[in-house]
mmCIF file of C-alpha atoms in Angstrom:
data_model
loop_
_atom_site.group_PDB
_atom_site.id
_atom_site.type_symbol
_atom_site.label_atom_id
_atom_site.label_comp_id
_atom_site.label_asym_id
_atom_site.label_seq_id
_atom_site.Cartn_x
_atom_site.Cartn_y
_atom_site.Cartn_z
ATOM 1 C CA ALA A 1 75.711 108.134 -97.073
ATOM 2 C CA LEU A 2 77.569 107.256 -100.261
ATOM 3 C CA TRP A 3 74.521 105.409 -101.580
ATOM 4 C CA VAL A 4 72.234 108.383 -100.854
ATOM 5 C CA ARG A 5 74.573 110.701 -102.782
ATOM 6 C CA LEU A 6 75.049 108.274 -105.649
ATOM 7 C CA LYS A 7 71.324 107.639 -105.956
ATOM 8 C CA ALA A 8 70.583 111.378 -105.867
ATOM 9 C CA TYR A 9 73.187 111.990 -108.577
ATOM 10 C CA SER A 10 71.713 109.207 -110.731
ATOM 11 C CA GLU A 11 68.431 111.139 -110.833
ATOM 12 C CA THR A 12 70.022 114.365 -112.112
ATOM 13 C CA GLN A 13 70.043 115.697 -115.658
ATOM 14 C CA GLU A 14 73.849 115.363 -115.713
ATOM 15 C CA ALA A 15 73.606 111.635 -114.987
ATOM 16 C CA ALA A 16 70.893 111.221 -117.612
ATOM 17 C CA SER A 17 73.180 112.807 -120.215
ATOM 18 C CA LEU A 18 76.062 110.410 -119.603
ATOM 19 C CA THR A 19 77.013 108.141 -122.501
ATOM 20 C CA GLY A 20 79.363 105.277 -123.247
ATOM 21 C CA VAL A 21 81.744 104.094 -120.560
ATOM 22 C CA LYS A 22 80.651 106.744 -118.056
ATOM 23 C CA LYS A 23 76.988 105.692 -118.357
ATOM 24 C CA ARG A 24 77.920 102.026 -118.065
ATOM 25 C CA PHE A 25 80.078 102.745 -115.009
ATOM 26 C CA LEU A 26 77.262 104.627 -113.280
ATOM 27 C CA ASP A 27 74.712 101.891 -114.103
ATOM 28 C CA GLU A 28 77.025 99.119 -112.894
ATOM 29 C CA THR A 29 77.868 101.009 -109.703
ATOM 30 C CA LEU A 30 74.175 101.584 -108.959
ATOM 31 C CA ASN A 31 73.426 97.923 -109.621
ATOM 32 C CA ASP A 32 76.275 96.816 -107.345
ATOM 33 C CA PHE A 33 74.843 98.882 -104.510
ATOM 34 C CA ILE A 34 71.323 97.540 -105.117
ATOM 35 C CA ARG A 35 72.570 93.931 -105.299
ATOM 36 C CA SER A 36 74.357 94.545 -102.001
ATOM 37 C CA GLY A 37 71.119 95.642 -100.351
ATOM 38 C CA ALA A 38 71.681 99.405 -100.234
ATOM 39 C CA ASP A 39 68.046 100.108 -101.140
ATOM 40 C CA LEU A 40 66.563 97.748 -98.550
ATOM 41 C CA PRO A 41 64.741 98.940 -95.439
ATOM 42 C CA GLN A 42 66.995 98.975 -92.361
ATOM 43 C CA GLU A 43 65.495 95.786 -90.887
ATOM 44 C CA LYS A 44 66.205 93.843 -94.090
ATOM 45 C CA LYS A 45 69.700 95.354 -94.374
ATOM 46 C CA GLU A 46 70.505 94.078 -90.908
ATOM 47 C CA ARG A 47 69.171 90.611 -91.706
ATOM 48 C CA LEU A 48 71.109 90.576 -94.988
ATOM 49 C CA GLU A 49 74.281 91.412 -93.077
ATOM 50 C CA GLU A 50 73.591 88.546 -90.642
ATOM 51 C CA VAL A 51 72.906 86.142 -93.513
ATOM 52 C CA GLN A 52 76.094 87.164 -95.330
ATOM 53 C CA SER A 53 78.129 86.777 -92.157
ATOM 54 C CA GLU A 54 76.706 83.316 -91.500
ATOM 55 C CA LEU A 55 77.174 82.370 -95.150
ATOM 56 C CA ALA A 56 80.842 83.388 -94.958
ATOM 57 C CA ARG A 57 81.307 81.263 -91.830
ATOM 58 C CA VAL A 58 79.569 78.204 -93.264
ATOM 59 C CA THR A 59 81.296 78.362 -96.659
ATOM 60 C CA GLN A 60 84.656 78.721 -94.898
ATOM 61 C CA LYS A 61 83.902 75.583 -92.870
ATOM 62 C CA PHE A 62 82.852 73.825 -96.090
ATOM 63 C CA SER A 63 86.206 74.712 -97.687
ATOM 64 C CA GLU A 64 88.116 73.580 -94.617
ATOM 65 C CA ASN A 65 86.278 70.238 -94.669
ATOM 66 C CA VAL A 66 87.119 69.756 -98.347
ATOM 67 C CA LEU A 67 90.779 70.477 -97.677
ATOM 68 C CA ASP A 68 90.925 68.296 -94.550
ATOM 69 C CA SER A 69 89.075 65.456 -96.274
ATOM 70 C CA THR A 70 91.392 65.695 -99.277
ATOM 71 C CA ASN A 71 94.459 65.651 -97.041
ATOM 72 C CA ALA A 72 93.150 62.748 -94.935
ATOM 73 C CA TRP A 73 92.687 60.321 -97.821
ATOM 74 C CA GLU A 74 95.624 58.187 -98.851
ATOM 75 C CA LEU A 75 96.355 54.828 -100.360
ATOM 76 C CA VAL A 76 99.714 53.281 -99.447
ATOM 77 C CA LEU A 77 101.071 50.533 -101.680
ATOM 78 C CA GLU A 78 103.807 48.308 -100.301
ATOM 79 C CA ASP A 79 105.252 47.637 -103.744
ATOM 80 C CA ASP A 80 104.878 48.814 -107.319
ATOM 81 C CA ALA A 81 103.019 45.726 -108.577
ATOM 82 C CA ARG A 82 99.794 47.720 -109.087
ATOM 83 C CA LEU A 83 101.530 50.674 -110.721
ATOM 84 C CA GLY A 84 101.897 49.168 -114.201
ATOM 85 C CA GLY A 85 101.430 51.728 -116.950
ATOM 86 C CA LEU A 86 102.470 54.723 -114.827
ATOM 87 C CA PRO A 87 105.338 56.797 -116.211
ATOM 88 C CA ASP A 88 108.507 56.803 -114.118
ATOM 89 C CA THR A 89 107.884 60.447 -113.203
ATOM 90 C CA ALA A 90 104.490 59.537 -111.722
ATOM 91 C CA LYS A 91 106.012 56.662 -109.747
ATOM 92 C CA ALA A 92 108.684 59.030 -108.451
ATOM 93 C CA VAL A 93 105.953 61.396 -107.222
ATOM 94 C CA LEU A 94 104.193 58.542 -105.392
ATOM 95 C CA LEU A 95 107.502 57.510 -103.860
ATOM 96 C CA SER A 96 108.243 61.061 -102.700
ATOM 97 C CA GLU A 97 104.738 61.316 -101.198
ATOM 98 C CA ALA A 98 105.528 58.228 -99.101
ATOM 99 C CA GLN A 99 108.959 59.541 -98.152
ATOM 100 C CA ALA A 100 107.397 62.822 -97.019
ATOM 101 C CA LYS A 101 105.486 60.778 -94.440
ATOM 102 C CA GLU A 102 108.587 58.720 -93.637
ATOM 103 C CA LEU A 103 107.057 55.567 -95.066
ATOM 104 C CA GLY A 104 109.179 52.819 -96.556
ATOM 105 C CA SER A 105 112.927 52.775 -97.064
ATOM 106 C CA GLU A 106 115.435 52.552 -99.885
ATOM 107 C CA GLU A 107 115.462 48.762 -99.551
ATOM 108 C CA SER A 108 111.661 48.520 -99.313
ATOM 109 C CA PRO A 109 110.118 51.490 -101.129
ATOM 110 C CA VAL A 110 106.489 52.380 -100.472
ATOM 111 C CA TYR A 111 104.190 54.337 -102.772
ATOM 112 C CA ARG A 112 101.601 56.766 -101.425
ATOM 113 C CA ILE A 113 98.686 58.035 -103.478
ATOM 114 C CA THR A 114 96.940 61.146 -102.190
ATOM 115 C CA LEU A 115 94.175 63.303 -103.621
ATOM 116 C CA LYS A 116 96.482 66.088 -104.731
ATOM 117 C CA ALA A 117 95.845 66.428 -108.467
ATOM 118 C CA PRO A 118 99.472 65.970 -109.555
ATOM 119 C CA VAL A 119 99.594 62.791 -107.459
ATOM 120 C CA TYR A 120 96.370 60.971 -108.229
ATOM 121 C CA PHE A 121 95.569 62.170 -111.736
ATOM 122 C CA PRO A 122 98.399 60.235 -113.410
ATOM 123 C CA VAL A 123 97.112 57.091 -111.657
ATOM 124 C CA LEU A 124 93.666 57.621 -113.159
ATOM 125 C CA GLU A 125 95.154 58.399 -116.546
ATOM 126 C CA HIS A 126 97.851 55.745 -116.889
ATOM 127 C CA SER A 127 97.318 52.871 -114.473
ATOM 128 C CA GLU A 128 96.668 49.496 -116.103
ATOM 129 C CA ASP A 129 95.032 48.265 -112.856
ATOM 130 C CA ALA A 130 91.313 49.003 -113.167
ATOM 131 C CA SER A 131 90.678 48.267 -109.486
ATOM 132 C CA LEU A 132 93.370 50.774 -108.477
ATOM 133 C CA ARG A 133 91.885 53.442 -110.755
ATOM 134 C CA GLU A 134 88.453 52.766 -109.266
ATOM 135 C CA GLU A 135 89.735 52.933 -105.686
ATOM 136 C CA VAL A 136 91.462 56.257 -106.314
ATOM 137 C CA TRP A 137 88.490 57.627 -108.245
ATOM 138 C CA ARG A 138 86.101 56.651 -105.429
ATOM 139 C CA GLY A 139 88.381 58.416 -102.981
ATOM 140 C CA SER A 140 88.320 61.554 -105.111
ATOM 141 C CA ILE A 141 84.528 61.680 -105.382
ATOM 142 C CA THR A 142 83.917 61.208 -101.667
ATOM 143 C CA VAL A 143 85.789 64.320 -100.527
ATOM 144 C CA GLY A 144 83.673 66.091 -97.919
ATOM 145 C CA ASN A 145 81.125 63.283 -97.889
ATOM 146 C CA GLY A 146 80.935 61.380 -94.616
ATOM 147 C CA GLY A 147 83.211 60.937 -91.660
ATOM 148 C CA ASP A 148 84.749 63.784 -89.712
ATOM 149 C CA TYR A 149 84.614 66.151 -92.687
ATOM 150 C CA ASP A 150 81.064 65.616 -93.889
ATOM 151 C CA ASN A 151 79.661 68.664 -95.681
ATOM 152 C CA THR A 152 76.104 67.381 -96.089
ATOM 153 C CA GLU A 153 74.546 69.612 -93.433
ATOM 154 C CA LEU A 154 76.728 72.539 -94.440
ATOM 155 C CA ILE A 155 75.463 72.245 -98.019
ATOM 156 C CA ARG A 156 71.873 72.371 -96.765
ATOM 157 C CA GLU A 157 72.707 75.436 -94.664
ATOM 158 C CA ILE A 158 74.462 77.168 -97.564
ATOM 159 C CA LEU A 159 71.488 76.565 -99.841
ATOM 160 C CA LYS A 160 69.070 77.857 -97.196
ATOM 161 C CA LEU A 161 71.129 81.002 -96.596
ATOM 162 C CA ARG A 162 71.599 81.652 -100.313
ATOM 163 C CA ARG A 163 67.850 81.413 -100.854
ATOM 164 C CA GLU A 164 67.168 83.771 -97.964
ATOM 165 C CA LYS A 165 69.716 86.245 -99.307
ATOM 166 C CA ALA A 166 68.139 86.119 -102.759
ATOM 167 C CA ASN A 167 64.674 86.601 -101.268
ATOM 168 C CA LEU A 168 65.847 89.601 -99.240
ATOM 169 C CA LEU A 169 67.170 91.110 -102.470
ATOM 170 C CA GLY A 170 63.842 90.517 -104.237
ATOM 171 C CA LYS A 171 64.778 87.419 -106.203
ATOM 172 C CA GLN A 172 62.918 84.124 -106.204
ATOM 173 C CA ASP A 173 66.061 82.063 -105.669
ATOM 174 C CA PHE A 174 69.852 82.159 -105.683
ATOM 175 C CA ALA A 175 70.110 81.265 -109.378
ATOM 176 C CA ASP A 176 68.047 84.325 -110.299
ATOM 177 C CA GLN A 177 70.296 86.512 -108.162
ATOM 178 C CA VAL A 178 73.570 85.140 -109.551
ATOM 179 C CA LEU A 179 72.466 85.079 -113.181
ATOM 180 C CA GLU A 180 70.989 88.588 -113.214
ATOM 181 C CA GLU A 181 74.041 90.036 -114.989
ATOM 182 C CA ARG A 182 74.798 87.021 -117.140
ATOM 183 C CA MET A 183 73.378 85.909 -120.441
ATOM 184 C CA ALA A 184 70.772 83.607 -118.911
ATOM 185 C CA LYS A 185 69.409 86.393 -116.613
ATOM 186 C CA GLU A 186 67.475 83.891 -114.456
ATOM 187 C CA GLY A 187 67.536 80.295 -113.282
ATOM 188 C CA LYS A 188 64.630 79.227 -115.477
ATOM 189 C CA THR A 189 66.530 80.229 -118.623
ATOM 190 C CA ALA A 190 69.682 78.430 -117.452
ATOM 191 C CA LEU A 191 67.675 75.256 -116.887
ATOM 192 C CA GLY A 192 66.323 75.633 -120.410
ATOM 193 C CA PHE A 193 69.896 75.725 -121.712
ATOM 194 C CA VAL A 194 70.628 72.477 -119.885
#
């Protein structure tokens, strides 16, 4: 009902005489409704709603997998022999990460590297041990890839749903839909920039 009223108003002489911020606000509001499917036939509106609901579910699962995968990865070092080059503050963080999991003791400290940015980034930045940096880096780039938290199929599903949503809204693909209000305006232009 709101869309019907707004659309009717947009076709009036009063709307046509708007200028400046008021004109921009009306145009942006109309475009928001159109990009949300307000002008679609009922059948397509219903499908768009289903697609958006499924997309929300799948992207939520994707995010959960990333978080769970990030939290699952760890590298426990029995001593600090491989931690050369790390500032004392970074070593203290690794020690506290181990203590949080009740690993090690005061007599035999243990160091735990996780994929939390404040934990692993100093290792990548300061460690003199190239094999340690590589091991941590490989851990960081495999988040959500394989194992119990594999996002591969979810990515395919997200891409499929995004394309369907774009098609329902009259766009060739998701890039065209997303870039409509940005400088590039369409995916083809963005690829040209790259």
